[in-house]
PDB file of C-alpha atoms in Angstrom:
ATOM      1  CA  ASP F   1      17.329 -23.034  -9.893  1.00 47.00           C
ATOM      2  CA  PHE F   2      14.229 -24.907  -8.560  1.00 58.00           C
ATOM      3  CA  GLY F   3      12.799 -28.378  -8.873  1.00 66.00           C
ATOM      4  CA  GLU F   4       9.495 -30.082  -8.328  1.00 75.00           C
ATOM      5  CA  LEU F   5       8.559 -31.724  -5.009  1.00 78.00           C
ATOM      6  CA  TYR F   6       7.311 -35.441  -4.879  1.00 79.00           C
ATOM      7  CA  LEU F   7       6.233 -37.374  -1.954  1.00 80.00           C
ATOM      8  CA  ASN F   8       5.619 -41.145  -2.308  1.00 86.00           C
ATOM      9  CA  GLY F   9       5.637 -40.409  -6.015  1.00 83.00           C
ATOM     10  CA  GLU F  10       2.952 -37.731  -5.863  1.00 85.00           C
ATOM     11  CA  HIS F  11       3.750 -34.213  -7.016  1.00 83.00           C
ATOM     12  CA  ILE F  12       3.363 -31.669  -4.360  1.00 83.00           C
ATOM     13  CA  LEU F  13       1.501 -28.424  -5.364  1.00 88.00           C
ATOM     14  CA  ASP F  14      -0.007 -27.295  -2.151  1.00 93.00           C
ATOM     15  CA  LEU F  15       1.998 -26.749   1.148  1.00 93.00           C
ATOM     16  CA  VAL F  16       0.340 -26.729   4.597  1.00 95.00           C
ATOM     17  CA  ILE F  17       2.675 -25.583   7.415  1.00 95.00           C
ATOM     18  CA  PRO F  18       1.536 -26.880  10.662  1.00 95.00           C
ATOM     19  CA  ASP F  19       0.720 -24.808  13.795  1.00 96.00           C
ATOM     20  CA  GLY F  20       3.514 -24.317  15.985  1.00 97.00           C
ATOM     21  CA  VAL F  21       6.201 -23.566  13.417  1.00 97.00           C
ATOM     22  CA  THR F  22       7.875 -20.243  14.093  1.00 97.00           C
ATOM     23  CA  THR F  23      10.612 -20.134  11.475  1.00 97.00           C
ATOM     24  CA  ILE F  24      10.686 -21.435   7.839  1.00 95.00           C
ATOM     25  CA  LYS F  25      14.369 -21.482   7.306  1.00 94.00           C
ATOM     26  CA  GLN F  26      16.529 -20.306   4.132  1.00 92.00           C
ATOM     27  CA  TYR F  27      15.726 -22.486   1.070  1.00 87.00           C
ATOM     28  CA  ALA F  28      13.568 -24.789   2.954  1.00 88.00           C
ATOM     29  CA  PHE F  29      11.440 -25.500  -0.114  1.00 84.00           C
ATOM     30  CA  CYS F  30      13.389 -25.119  -3.324  1.00 71.00           C
ATOM     31  CA  THR F  31      10.197 -25.417  -5.494  1.00 77.00           C
ATOM     32  CA  ARG F  32       7.144 -23.486  -6.501  1.00 79.00           C
ATOM     33  CA  PHE F  33       3.831 -24.094  -4.870  1.00 88.00           C
ATOM     34  CA  ARG F  34       0.336 -23.496  -6.073  1.00 90.00           C
ATOM     35  CA  SER F  35      -0.816 -22.516  -2.471  1.00 94.00           C
ATOM     36  CA  VAL F  36       0.583 -22.197   0.853  1.00 95.00           C
ATOM     37  CA  THR F  37      -1.146 -22.346   4.189  1.00 97.00           C
ATOM     38  CA  LEU F  38       0.514 -20.464   6.979  1.00 97.00           C
ATOM     39  CA  PRO F  39      -0.478 -20.749  10.796  1.00 97.00           C
ATOM     40  CA  PRO F  40      -0.192 -17.691  12.961  1.00 98.00           C
ATOM     41  CA  SER F  41       2.667 -19.105  14.789  1.00 98.00           C
ATOM     42  CA  VAL F  42       4.970 -18.221  11.848  1.00 98.00           C
ATOM     43  CA  LYS F  43       7.232 -15.333  12.565  1.00 98.00           C
ATOM     44  CA  GLU F  44      10.095 -15.364  10.095  1.00 97.00           C
ATOM     45  CA  ILE F  45      10.517 -16.682   6.600  1.00 95.00           C
ATOM     46  CA  GLY F  46      14.096 -17.237   5.499  1.00 93.00           C
ATOM     47  CA  TRP F  47      15.586 -16.295   2.008  1.00 89.00           C
ATOM     48  CA  GLY F  48      14.127 -18.299  -0.737  1.00 85.00           C
ATOM     49  CA  ALA F  49      12.137 -20.533   1.560  1.00 88.00           C
ATOM     50  CA  LEU F  50       8.930 -19.833  -0.199  1.00 86.00           C
ATOM     51  CA  SER F  51      10.079 -17.496  -3.126  1.00 76.00           C
ATOM     52  CA  ILE F  52      11.585 -18.637  -6.462  1.00 68.00           C
ATOM     53  CA  HIS F  53      13.743 -15.758  -7.250  1.00 61.00           C
ATOM     54  CA  ASP F  54      14.567 -14.747 -10.784  1.00 56.00           C
ATOM     55  CA  SER F  55      11.723 -16.852 -12.057  1.00 51.00           C
ATOM     56  CA  ILE F  56       9.073 -15.630 -14.425  1.00 50.00           C
ATOM     57  CA  ASN F  57       6.279 -17.628 -12.846  1.00 53.00           C
ATOM     58  CA  MET F  58       7.209 -16.916  -9.271  1.00 64.00           C
ATOM     59  CA  ASP F  59       3.743 -16.143  -7.852  1.00 81.00           C
ATOM     60  CA  ILE F  60       2.073 -18.415  -5.326  1.00 91.00           C
ATOM     61  CA  LYS F  61      -1.470 -18.480  -6.598  1.00 93.00           C
ATOM     62  CA  ALA F  62      -3.043 -18.466  -3.122  1.00 96.00           C
ATOM     63  CA  LEU F  63      -1.823 -17.817   0.516  1.00 97.00           C
ATOM     64  CA  TYR F  64      -4.215 -19.005   3.108  1.00 98.00           C
ATOM     65  CA  LEU F  65      -4.255 -17.193   6.385  1.00 98.00           C
ATOM     66  CA  SER F  66      -6.324 -17.309   9.696  1.00 98.00           C
ATOM     67  CA  ASP F  67      -4.848 -14.237  11.527  1.00 98.00           C
ATOM     68  CA  ILE F  68      -4.152 -11.059   9.672  1.00 98.00           C
ATOM     69  CA  ALA F  69      -2.508  -9.526  12.837  1.00 98.00           C
ATOM     70  CA  ALA F  70      -0.094 -12.416  12.812  1.00 98.00           C
ATOM     71  CA  TRP F  71       0.762 -12.087   9.111  1.00 98.00           C
ATOM     72  CA  CYS F  72       1.416  -8.225   9.453  1.00 98.00           C
ATOM     73  CA  LYS F  73       4.215  -9.209  11.996  1.00 97.00           C
ATOM     74  CA  VAL F  74       6.048 -11.673   9.664  1.00 98.00           C
ATOM     75  CA  THR F  75       9.458 -10.643   8.706  1.00 97.00           C
ATOM     76  CA  GLY F  76      12.114 -12.000   6.262  1.00 95.00           C
ATOM     77  CA  ASP F  77      11.660 -12.907   2.405  1.00 93.00           C
ATOM     78  CA  ILE F  78       8.077 -12.565   1.989  1.00 94.00           C
ATOM     79  CA  PRO F  79       6.655 -14.579  -1.035  1.00 91.00           C
ATOM     80  CA  ARG F  80       5.021 -13.133  -3.999  1.00 91.00           C
ATOM     81  CA  VAL F  81       1.389 -13.946  -3.787  1.00 94.00           C
ATOM     82  CA  LYS F  82      -1.368 -13.417  -6.287  1.00 94.00           C
ATOM     83  CA  ASN F  83      -4.402 -13.793  -3.872  1.00 97.00           C
ATOM     84  CA  HIS F  84      -4.668 -13.808  -0.126  1.00 97.00           C
ATOM     85  CA  TYR F  85      -7.315 -15.638   1.672  1.00 98.00           C
ATOM     86  CA  LEU F  86      -8.687 -15.128   5.216  1.00 98.00           C
ATOM     87  CA  ASN F  87     -10.310 -18.147   6.918  1.00 97.00           C
ATOM     88  CA  GLY F  88     -10.992 -19.519   3.460  1.00 97.00           C
ATOM     89  CA  GLU F  89     -12.541 -16.456   2.065  1.00 97.00           C
ATOM     90  CA  LEU F  90     -10.692 -14.304  -0.760  1.00 98.00           C
ATOM     91  CA  LEU F  91      -9.497 -11.281   0.975  1.00 98.00           C
ATOM     92  CA  THR F  92     -10.680  -7.915  -0.906  1.00 98.00           C
ATOM     93  CA  ASP F  93     -11.442  -5.389   1.859  1.00 98.00           C
ATOM     94  CA  LEU F  94      -8.301  -5.560   4.019  1.00 98.00           C
ATOM     95  CA  VAL F  95      -9.053  -4.264   7.427  1.00 97.00           C
ATOM     96  CA  ILE F  96      -5.947  -4.411   9.795  1.00 97.00           C
ATOM     97  CA  PRO F  97      -6.802  -5.307  13.104  1.00 97.00           C
ATOM     98  CA  GLU F  98      -6.524  -2.864  16.128  1.00 95.00           C
ATOM     99  CA  ASP F  99      -3.915  -4.789  17.829  1.00 93.00           C
ATOM    100  CA  VAL F 100      -1.349  -4.138  15.122  1.00 97.00           C
ATOM    101  CA  THR F 101       1.106  -1.487  15.648  1.00 96.00           C
ATOM    102  CA  ALA F 102       3.430  -2.125  12.744  1.00 96.00           C
ATOM    103  CA  ILE F 103       2.951  -3.732   9.200  1.00 97.00           C
ATOM    104  CA  SER F 104       6.123  -5.474   8.068  1.00 97.00           C
ATOM    105  CA  PRO F 105       7.768  -4.805   4.588  1.00 97.00           C
ATOM    106  CA  ASN F 106       6.276  -6.591   1.703  1.00 96.00           C
ATOM    107  CA  VAL F 107       3.619  -8.456   3.400  1.00 97.00           C
ATOM    108  CA  PHE F 108       0.824  -7.526   1.008  1.00 98.00           C
ATOM    109  CA  SER F 109       2.928  -6.640  -2.087  1.00 96.00           C
ATOM    110  CA  TRP F 110       1.693  -8.128  -5.470  1.00 95.00           C
ATOM    111  CA  SER F 111      -1.765  -8.980  -4.062  1.00 97.00           C
ATOM    112  CA  GLU F 112      -4.413  -8.997  -6.829  1.00 97.00           C
ATOM    113  CA  SER F 113      -7.214  -9.778  -4.597  1.00 97.00           C
ATOM    114  CA  ILE F 114      -6.962  -6.722  -2.346  1.00 98.00           C
ATOM    115  CA  THR F 115      -9.351  -3.633  -3.432  1.00 98.00           C
ATOM    116  CA  SER F 116      -9.336  -1.609  -0.157  1.00 98.00           C
ATOM    117  CA  VAL F 117      -6.979  -1.066   2.855  1.00 98.00           C
ATOM    118  CA  THR F 118      -8.138   0.393   6.103  1.00 97.00           C
ATOM    119  CA  ILE F 119      -5.542   0.849   8.776  1.00 97.00           C
ATOM    120  CA  PRO F 120      -6.363   1.409  12.316  1.00 96.00           C
ATOM    121  CA  ASN F 121      -5.003   4.119  14.785  1.00 96.00           C
ATOM    122  CA  THR F 122      -2.933   1.672  16.589  1.00 96.00           C
ATOM    123  CA  VAL F 123      -0.372   1.339  13.652  1.00 96.00           C
ATOM    124  CA  THR F 124       2.602   3.552  13.706  1.00 95.00           C
ATOM    125  CA  GLU F 125       4.847   2.079  11.117  1.00 93.00           C
ATOM    126  CA  ILE F 126       4.156   0.730   7.548  1.00 96.00           C
ATOM    127  CA  GLY F 127       7.143  -1.169   6.157  1.00 96.00           C
ATOM    128  CA  ALA F 128       8.559  -0.481   2.658  1.00 97.00           C
ATOM    129  CA  TYR F 129       6.833  -1.919  -0.241  1.00 97.00           C
ATOM    130  CA  ALA F 130       4.126  -3.185   1.961  1.00 98.00           C
ATOM    131  CA  PHE F 131       1.335  -2.787  -0.717  1.00 98.00           C
ATOM    132  CA  TYR F 132       3.712  -2.651  -3.725  1.00 97.00           C
ATOM    133  CA  ALA F 133       1.889  -3.748  -6.984  1.00 97.00           C
ATOM    134  CA  CYS F 134      -1.486  -4.330  -5.581  1.00 98.00           C
ATOM    135  CA  ILE F 135      -2.847  -3.760  -8.956  1.00 97.00           C
ATOM    136  CA  ASN F 136      -6.674  -3.815  -7.816  1.00 98.00           C
ATOM    137  CA  LEU F 137      -6.227  -1.624  -4.939  1.00 98.00           C
ATOM    138  CA  LYS F 138      -8.508   1.363  -5.283  1.00 98.00           C
ATOM    139  CA  THR F 139      -8.610   3.115  -1.858  1.00 98.00           C
ATOM    140  CA  ALA F 140      -6.489   3.174   1.349  1.00 98.00           C
ATOM    141  CA  LEU F 141      -7.157   4.758   4.639  1.00 97.00           C
ATOM    142  CA  ILE F 142      -4.090   5.752   6.661  1.00 97.00           C
ATOM    143  CA  PRO F 143      -4.661   7.054  10.335  1.00 95.00           C
ATOM    144  CA  ASN F 144      -3.238   9.866  12.345  1.00 95.00           C
ATOM    145  CA  SER F 145      -0.846   7.646  14.001  1.00 96.00           C
ATOM    146  CA  VAL F 146       1.238   7.038  10.902  1.00 96.00           C
ATOM    147  CA  LYS F 147       4.215   9.594  10.659  1.00 94.00           C
ATOM    148  CA  GLU F 148       6.070   7.982   7.802  1.00 94.00           C
ATOM    149  CA  ILE F 149       5.180   6.219   4.660  1.00 95.00           C
ATOM    150  CA  LYS F 150       8.215   4.458   3.578  1.00 95.00           C
ATOM    151  CA  LYS F 151       9.766   3.913   0.053  1.00 95.00           C
ATOM    152  CA  GLY F 152       7.662   2.042  -2.508  1.00 97.00           C
ATOM    153  CA  THR F 153       4.805   1.438  -0.171  1.00 97.00           C
ATOM    154  CA  PHE F 154       2.056   1.829  -2.762  1.00 98.00           C
ATOM    155  CA  ARG F 155       4.249   1.899  -5.950  1.00 97.00           C
ATOM    156  CA  PHE F 156       2.697   0.457  -8.894  1.00 97.00           C
ATOM    157  CA  CYS F 157      -0.839   0.228  -7.391  1.00 97.00           C
ATOM    158  CA  ASN F 158      -2.019   1.151 -11.079  1.00 95.00           C
ATOM    159  CA  ASN F 159      -5.668   1.464 -10.136  1.00 97.00           C
ATOM    160  CA  LEU F 160      -5.350   3.339  -6.589  1.00 97.00           C
ATOM    161  CA  GLU F 161      -7.915   6.207  -6.945  1.00 97.00           C
ATOM    162  CA  LYS F 162      -8.365   7.526  -3.462  1.00 97.00           C
ATOM    163  CA  ILE F 163      -5.871   7.781  -0.563  1.00 97.00           C
ATOM    164  CA  ILE F 164      -6.716   9.282   2.815  1.00 97.00           C
ATOM    165  CA  ILE F 165      -3.802  10.224   5.228  1.00 97.00           C
ATOM    166  CA  GLY F 166      -4.220  11.570   8.821  1.00 95.00           C
ATOM    167  CA  ASN F 167      -2.611  14.633  10.445  1.00 95.00           C
ATOM    168  CA  SER F 168       0.614  13.221  11.693  1.00 94.00           C
ATOM    169  CA  LEU F 169       2.447  12.213   8.469  1.00 95.00           C
ATOM    170  CA  ARG F 170       5.904  13.772   8.356  1.00 95.00           C
ATOM    171  CA  THR F 171       7.648  11.970   5.472  1.00 95.00           C
ATOM    172  CA  LEU F 172       7.012  10.342   2.306  1.00 94.00           C
ATOM    173  CA  GLY F 173       9.737   7.975   1.083  1.00 94.00           C
ATOM    174  CA  ASP F 174      10.972   7.399  -2.504  1.00 94.00           C
ATOM    175  CA  ASN F 175       8.422   6.234  -5.046  1.00 96.00           C
ATOM    176  CA  ALA F 176       5.839   5.820  -2.354  1.00 96.00           C
ATOM    177  CA  PHE F 177       3.025   6.475  -4.827  1.00 96.00           C
ATOM    178  CA  ASP F 178       5.051   6.064  -8.042  1.00 95.00           C
ATOM    179  CA  ASN F 179       3.065   4.566 -11.020  1.00 95.00           C
ATOM    180  CA  CYS F 180      -0.420   5.162  -9.304  1.00 95.00           C
ATOM    181  CA  ASN F 181      -1.390   6.586 -12.482  1.00 93.00           C
ATOM    182  CA  GLN F 182      -5.233   6.426 -11.842  1.00 94.00           C
ATOM    183  CA  LEU F 183      -5.056   8.719  -8.554  1.00 95.00           C
ATOM    184  CA  LYS F 184      -7.798  11.045  -8.489  1.00 95.00           C
ATOM    185  CA  ASP F 185      -8.117  12.235  -4.730  1.00 96.00           C
ATOM    186  CA  PHE F 186      -5.346  12.523  -2.274  1.00 97.00           C
ATOM    187  CA  TYR F 187      -6.612  13.648   1.206  1.00 97.00           C
ATOM    188  CA  ILE F 188      -3.969  14.778   3.641  1.00 96.00           C
ATOM    189  CA  GLY F 189      -4.723  15.973   7.140  1.00 96.00           C
ATOM    190  CA  ASN F 190      -1.370  17.598   7.946  1.00 94.00           C
ATOM    191  CA  ARG F 191      -1.377  21.438   7.881  1.00 95.00           C
ATOM    192  CA  VAL F 192       2.372  21.304   7.389  1.00 96.00           C
ATOM    193  CA  PRO F 193       3.389  19.795   4.054  1.00 97.00           C
ATOM    194  CA  PRO F 194       5.273  16.489   4.910  1.00 96.00           C
ATOM    195  CA  THR F 195       8.859  16.140   3.440  1.00 95.00           C
ATOM    196  CA  ALA F 196       8.768  14.339   0.123  1.00 93.00           C
ATOM    197  CA  GLU F 197      11.112  13.292  -2.493  1.00 86.00           C
ATOM    198  CA  GLU F 198      10.705  14.530  -6.150  1.00 86.00           C
ATOM    199  CA  ASN F 199       9.810  11.041  -7.259  1.00 92.00           C
ATOM    200  CA  VAL F 200       7.111  10.257  -4.781  1.00 94.00           C
ATOM    201  CA  PHE F 201       4.297  10.692  -7.585  1.00 93.00           C
ATOM    202  CA  SER F 202       4.013   9.647 -11.075  1.00 89.00           C
ATOM    203  CA  TYR F 203       4.525  12.117 -13.767  1.00 85.00           C
ATOM    204  CA  ASP F 204       1.080  11.389 -15.268  1.00 84.00           C
ATOM    205  CA  VAL F 205      -0.370  12.328 -11.834  1.00 86.00           C
ATOM    206  CA  THR F 206       1.397  15.630 -11.161  1.00 82.00           C
ATOM    207  CA  HIS F 207       1.224  16.711 -14.931  1.00 80.00           C
ATOM    208  CA  GLY F 208      -2.211  15.334 -15.838  1.00 83.00           C
ATOM    209  CA  ASP F 209      -5.536  17.089 -15.135  1.00 87.00           C
ATOM    210  CA  SER F 210      -7.499  14.550 -13.183  1.00 89.00           C
ATOM    211  CA  ALA F 211      -5.697  14.318  -9.694  1.00 94.00           C
ATOM    212  CA  THR F 212      -6.813  16.626  -6.780  1.00 96.00           C
ATOM    213  CA  LEU F 213      -4.777  17.209  -3.644  1.00 96.00           C
ATOM    214  CA  HIS F 214      -7.141  17.856  -0.573  1.00 97.00           C
ATOM    215  CA  VAL F 215      -5.520  19.733   2.256  1.00 97.00           C
ATOM    216  CA  PRO F 216      -6.611  21.287   5.624  1.00 96.00           C
ATOM    217  CA  LYS F 217      -8.346  24.716   5.628  1.00 94.00           C
ATOM    218  CA  ASN F 218      -5.934  27.748   5.432  1.00 94.00           C
ATOM    219  CA  SER F 219      -2.906  25.438   4.324  1.00 96.00           C
ATOM    220  CA  ILE F 220      -2.962  25.733   0.473  1.00 96.00           C
ATOM    221  CA  PRO F 221      -0.163  28.552   0.509  1.00 96.00           C
ATOM    222  CA  ASP F 222       2.136  26.150   2.246  1.00 96.00           C
ATOM    223  CA  TYR F 223       1.453  23.208  -0.121  1.00 96.00           C
ATOM    224  CA  ARG F 224       1.883  25.663  -3.236  1.00 95.00           C
ATOM    225  CA  MET F 225       5.225  26.565  -1.747  1.00 95.00           C
ATOM    226  CA  SER F 226       6.453  22.833  -1.804  1.00 94.00           C
ATOM    227  CA  SER F 227       8.280  21.787  -4.952  1.00 92.00           C
ATOM    228  CA  VAL F 228       6.552  18.467  -4.804  1.00 93.00           C
ATOM    229  CA  TRP F 229       2.983  19.216  -3.654  1.00 95.00           C
ATOM    230  CA  SER F 230       2.567  22.149  -5.860  1.00 93.00           C
ATOM    231  CA  GLN F 231       2.837  19.733  -8.867  1.00 92.00           C
ATOM    232  CA  PHE F 232      -0.736  18.571  -8.253  1.00 94.00           C
ATOM    233  CA  PRO F 233      -2.887  20.269 -10.830  1.00 92.00           C
ATOM    234  CA  HIS F 234      -5.646  20.915  -8.442  1.00 95.00           C
ATOM    235  CA  ILE F 235      -5.356  21.802  -4.756  1.00 96.00           C
ATOM    236  CA  VAL F 236      -8.562  22.300  -2.591  1.00 96.00           C
ATOM    237  CA  GLU F 237      -9.456  22.592   1.011  1.00 95.00           C
ATOM    238  CA  TYR F 238     -11.460  20.290   3.068  1.00 93.00           C
ATOM    239  CA  ASP F 239     -12.483  19.841   6.606  1.00 89.00           C
ATOM    240  CA  ALA F 240      -9.697  17.751   8.181  1.00 81.00           C
ATOM    241  CA  SER F 241     -10.882  17.447  11.676  1.00 76.00           C
ATOM    242  CA  GLY F 242     -11.074  13.753  11.222  1.00 59.00           C
ATOM    243  CA  ILE F 243      -9.894  11.483   8.515  1.00 54.00           C
ATOM    244  CA  GLU F 244     -13.185   9.946   8.293  1.00 50.00           C
ATOM    245  CA  ASN F 245     -14.684  13.245   7.006  1.00 44.00           C
ATOM    246  CA  VAL F 246     -13.513  13.346   3.556  1.00 42.00           C
ATOM    247  CA  THR F 247     -16.345  15.262   1.862  1.00 40.00           C
ATOM    248  CA  PRO F 248     -15.550  18.873   1.696  1.00 40.00           C
ATOM    249  CA  GLU F 249     -18.194  21.230   2.885  1.00 40.00           C
ATOM    250  CA  GLU F 250     -17.086  23.899   0.697  1.00 44.00           C
ATOM    251  CA  GLU F 251     -13.886  23.308  -1.409  1.00 49.00           C
ATOM    252  CA  THR F 252     -11.763  26.382  -1.926  1.00 46.00           C
ATOM    253  CA  GLY F 253      -8.719  26.017  -4.065  1.00 51.00           C
ATOM    254  CA  PHE F 254      -6.496  26.735  -7.043  1.00 47.00           C
ATOM    255  CA  SER F 255      -6.031  24.881 -10.235  1.00 50.00           C
ATOM    256  CA  VAL F 256      -3.440  25.462 -12.929  1.00 50.00           C
ATOM    257  CA  SER F 257      -4.040  24.296 -16.616  1.00 50.00           C
ATOM    258  CA  GLY F 258      -2.288  25.668 -19.702  1.00 50.00           C
ATOM    259  CA  GLY F 259      -0.489  28.330 -17.700  1.00 45.00           C
ATOM    260  CA  VAL F 260      -3.857  29.712 -16.268  1.00 46.00           C
ATOM    261  CA  LEU F 261      -4.446  30.037 -12.380  1.00 47.00           C
ATOM    262  CA  THR F 262      -7.946  29.547 -11.594  1.00 51.00           C
ATOM    263  CA  VAL F 263      -9.294  30.326  -8.100  1.00 51.00           C
ATOM    264  CA  THR F 264     -12.488  28.389  -6.956  1.00 56.00           C
ATOM    265  CA  GLY F 265     -14.886  28.307  -3.956  1.00 53.00           C
ATOM    266  CA  VAL F 266     -14.245  31.915  -2.912  1.00 44.00           C
ATOM    267  CA  ASP F 267     -16.894  34.355  -1.984  1.00 44.00           C
ATOM    268  CA  GLY F 268     -16.473  38.022  -1.364  1.00 41.00           C
ATOM    269  CA  ALA F 269     -13.250  39.554  -0.964  1.00 41.00           C
ATOM    270  CA  MET F 270      -9.926  37.778  -1.526  1.00 40.00           C
TER     271      MET F 270
END
């Protein structure tokens, strides 16, 4: 259960943690705040310290940060936050700083403010559920340095339309893109299809007609042999020499609809 916090008779709705604090211990604040301001010095958040578990209205409306790199490293019981702010400005286009090597689990989950995510080549690990239920996220750019996307990373990102992944991905965890029902373009730079569980993608994506999987040249047959990747209704080739180059010069591919196989983008013999 949670209560309300009063100081000198005044109802406390907004919490400001002073710089220098490194750990917020378990159940430090057994209440629900409207906003929380955290300094870069915070490294760990204990269980229930800023979260009201089993509460319908558990969101912190605003989390104020001054250092995204520091927030990416915070571990523990990450609170459910509705809107993230950076230096007082609403955070919409999230660009992870280049000095970040890992993004901790859950750090941006449930955010309604984030609409795009760009991750630099310094990042090698993205924690589970890092962007879970970012309902307004539309695009995400994941670099060559990332080898694994863990379980639930982008699950319930209902408006995610385009994802671009570099050439080193080896594994997709459970439900990594589950319930991303608006997914239209999935670019992947790896010629060898990454290992993926059957539940990685939503049924609406793999059995609909709007999602396209973009793969490197001459790799379509390998993706068609995968029980997971072959479920995409459209698979086309693109120039994957760099993940920034996401506009195919000439798309060659296959699409399946109503039991009919259609080959596109082929001139001459085949």
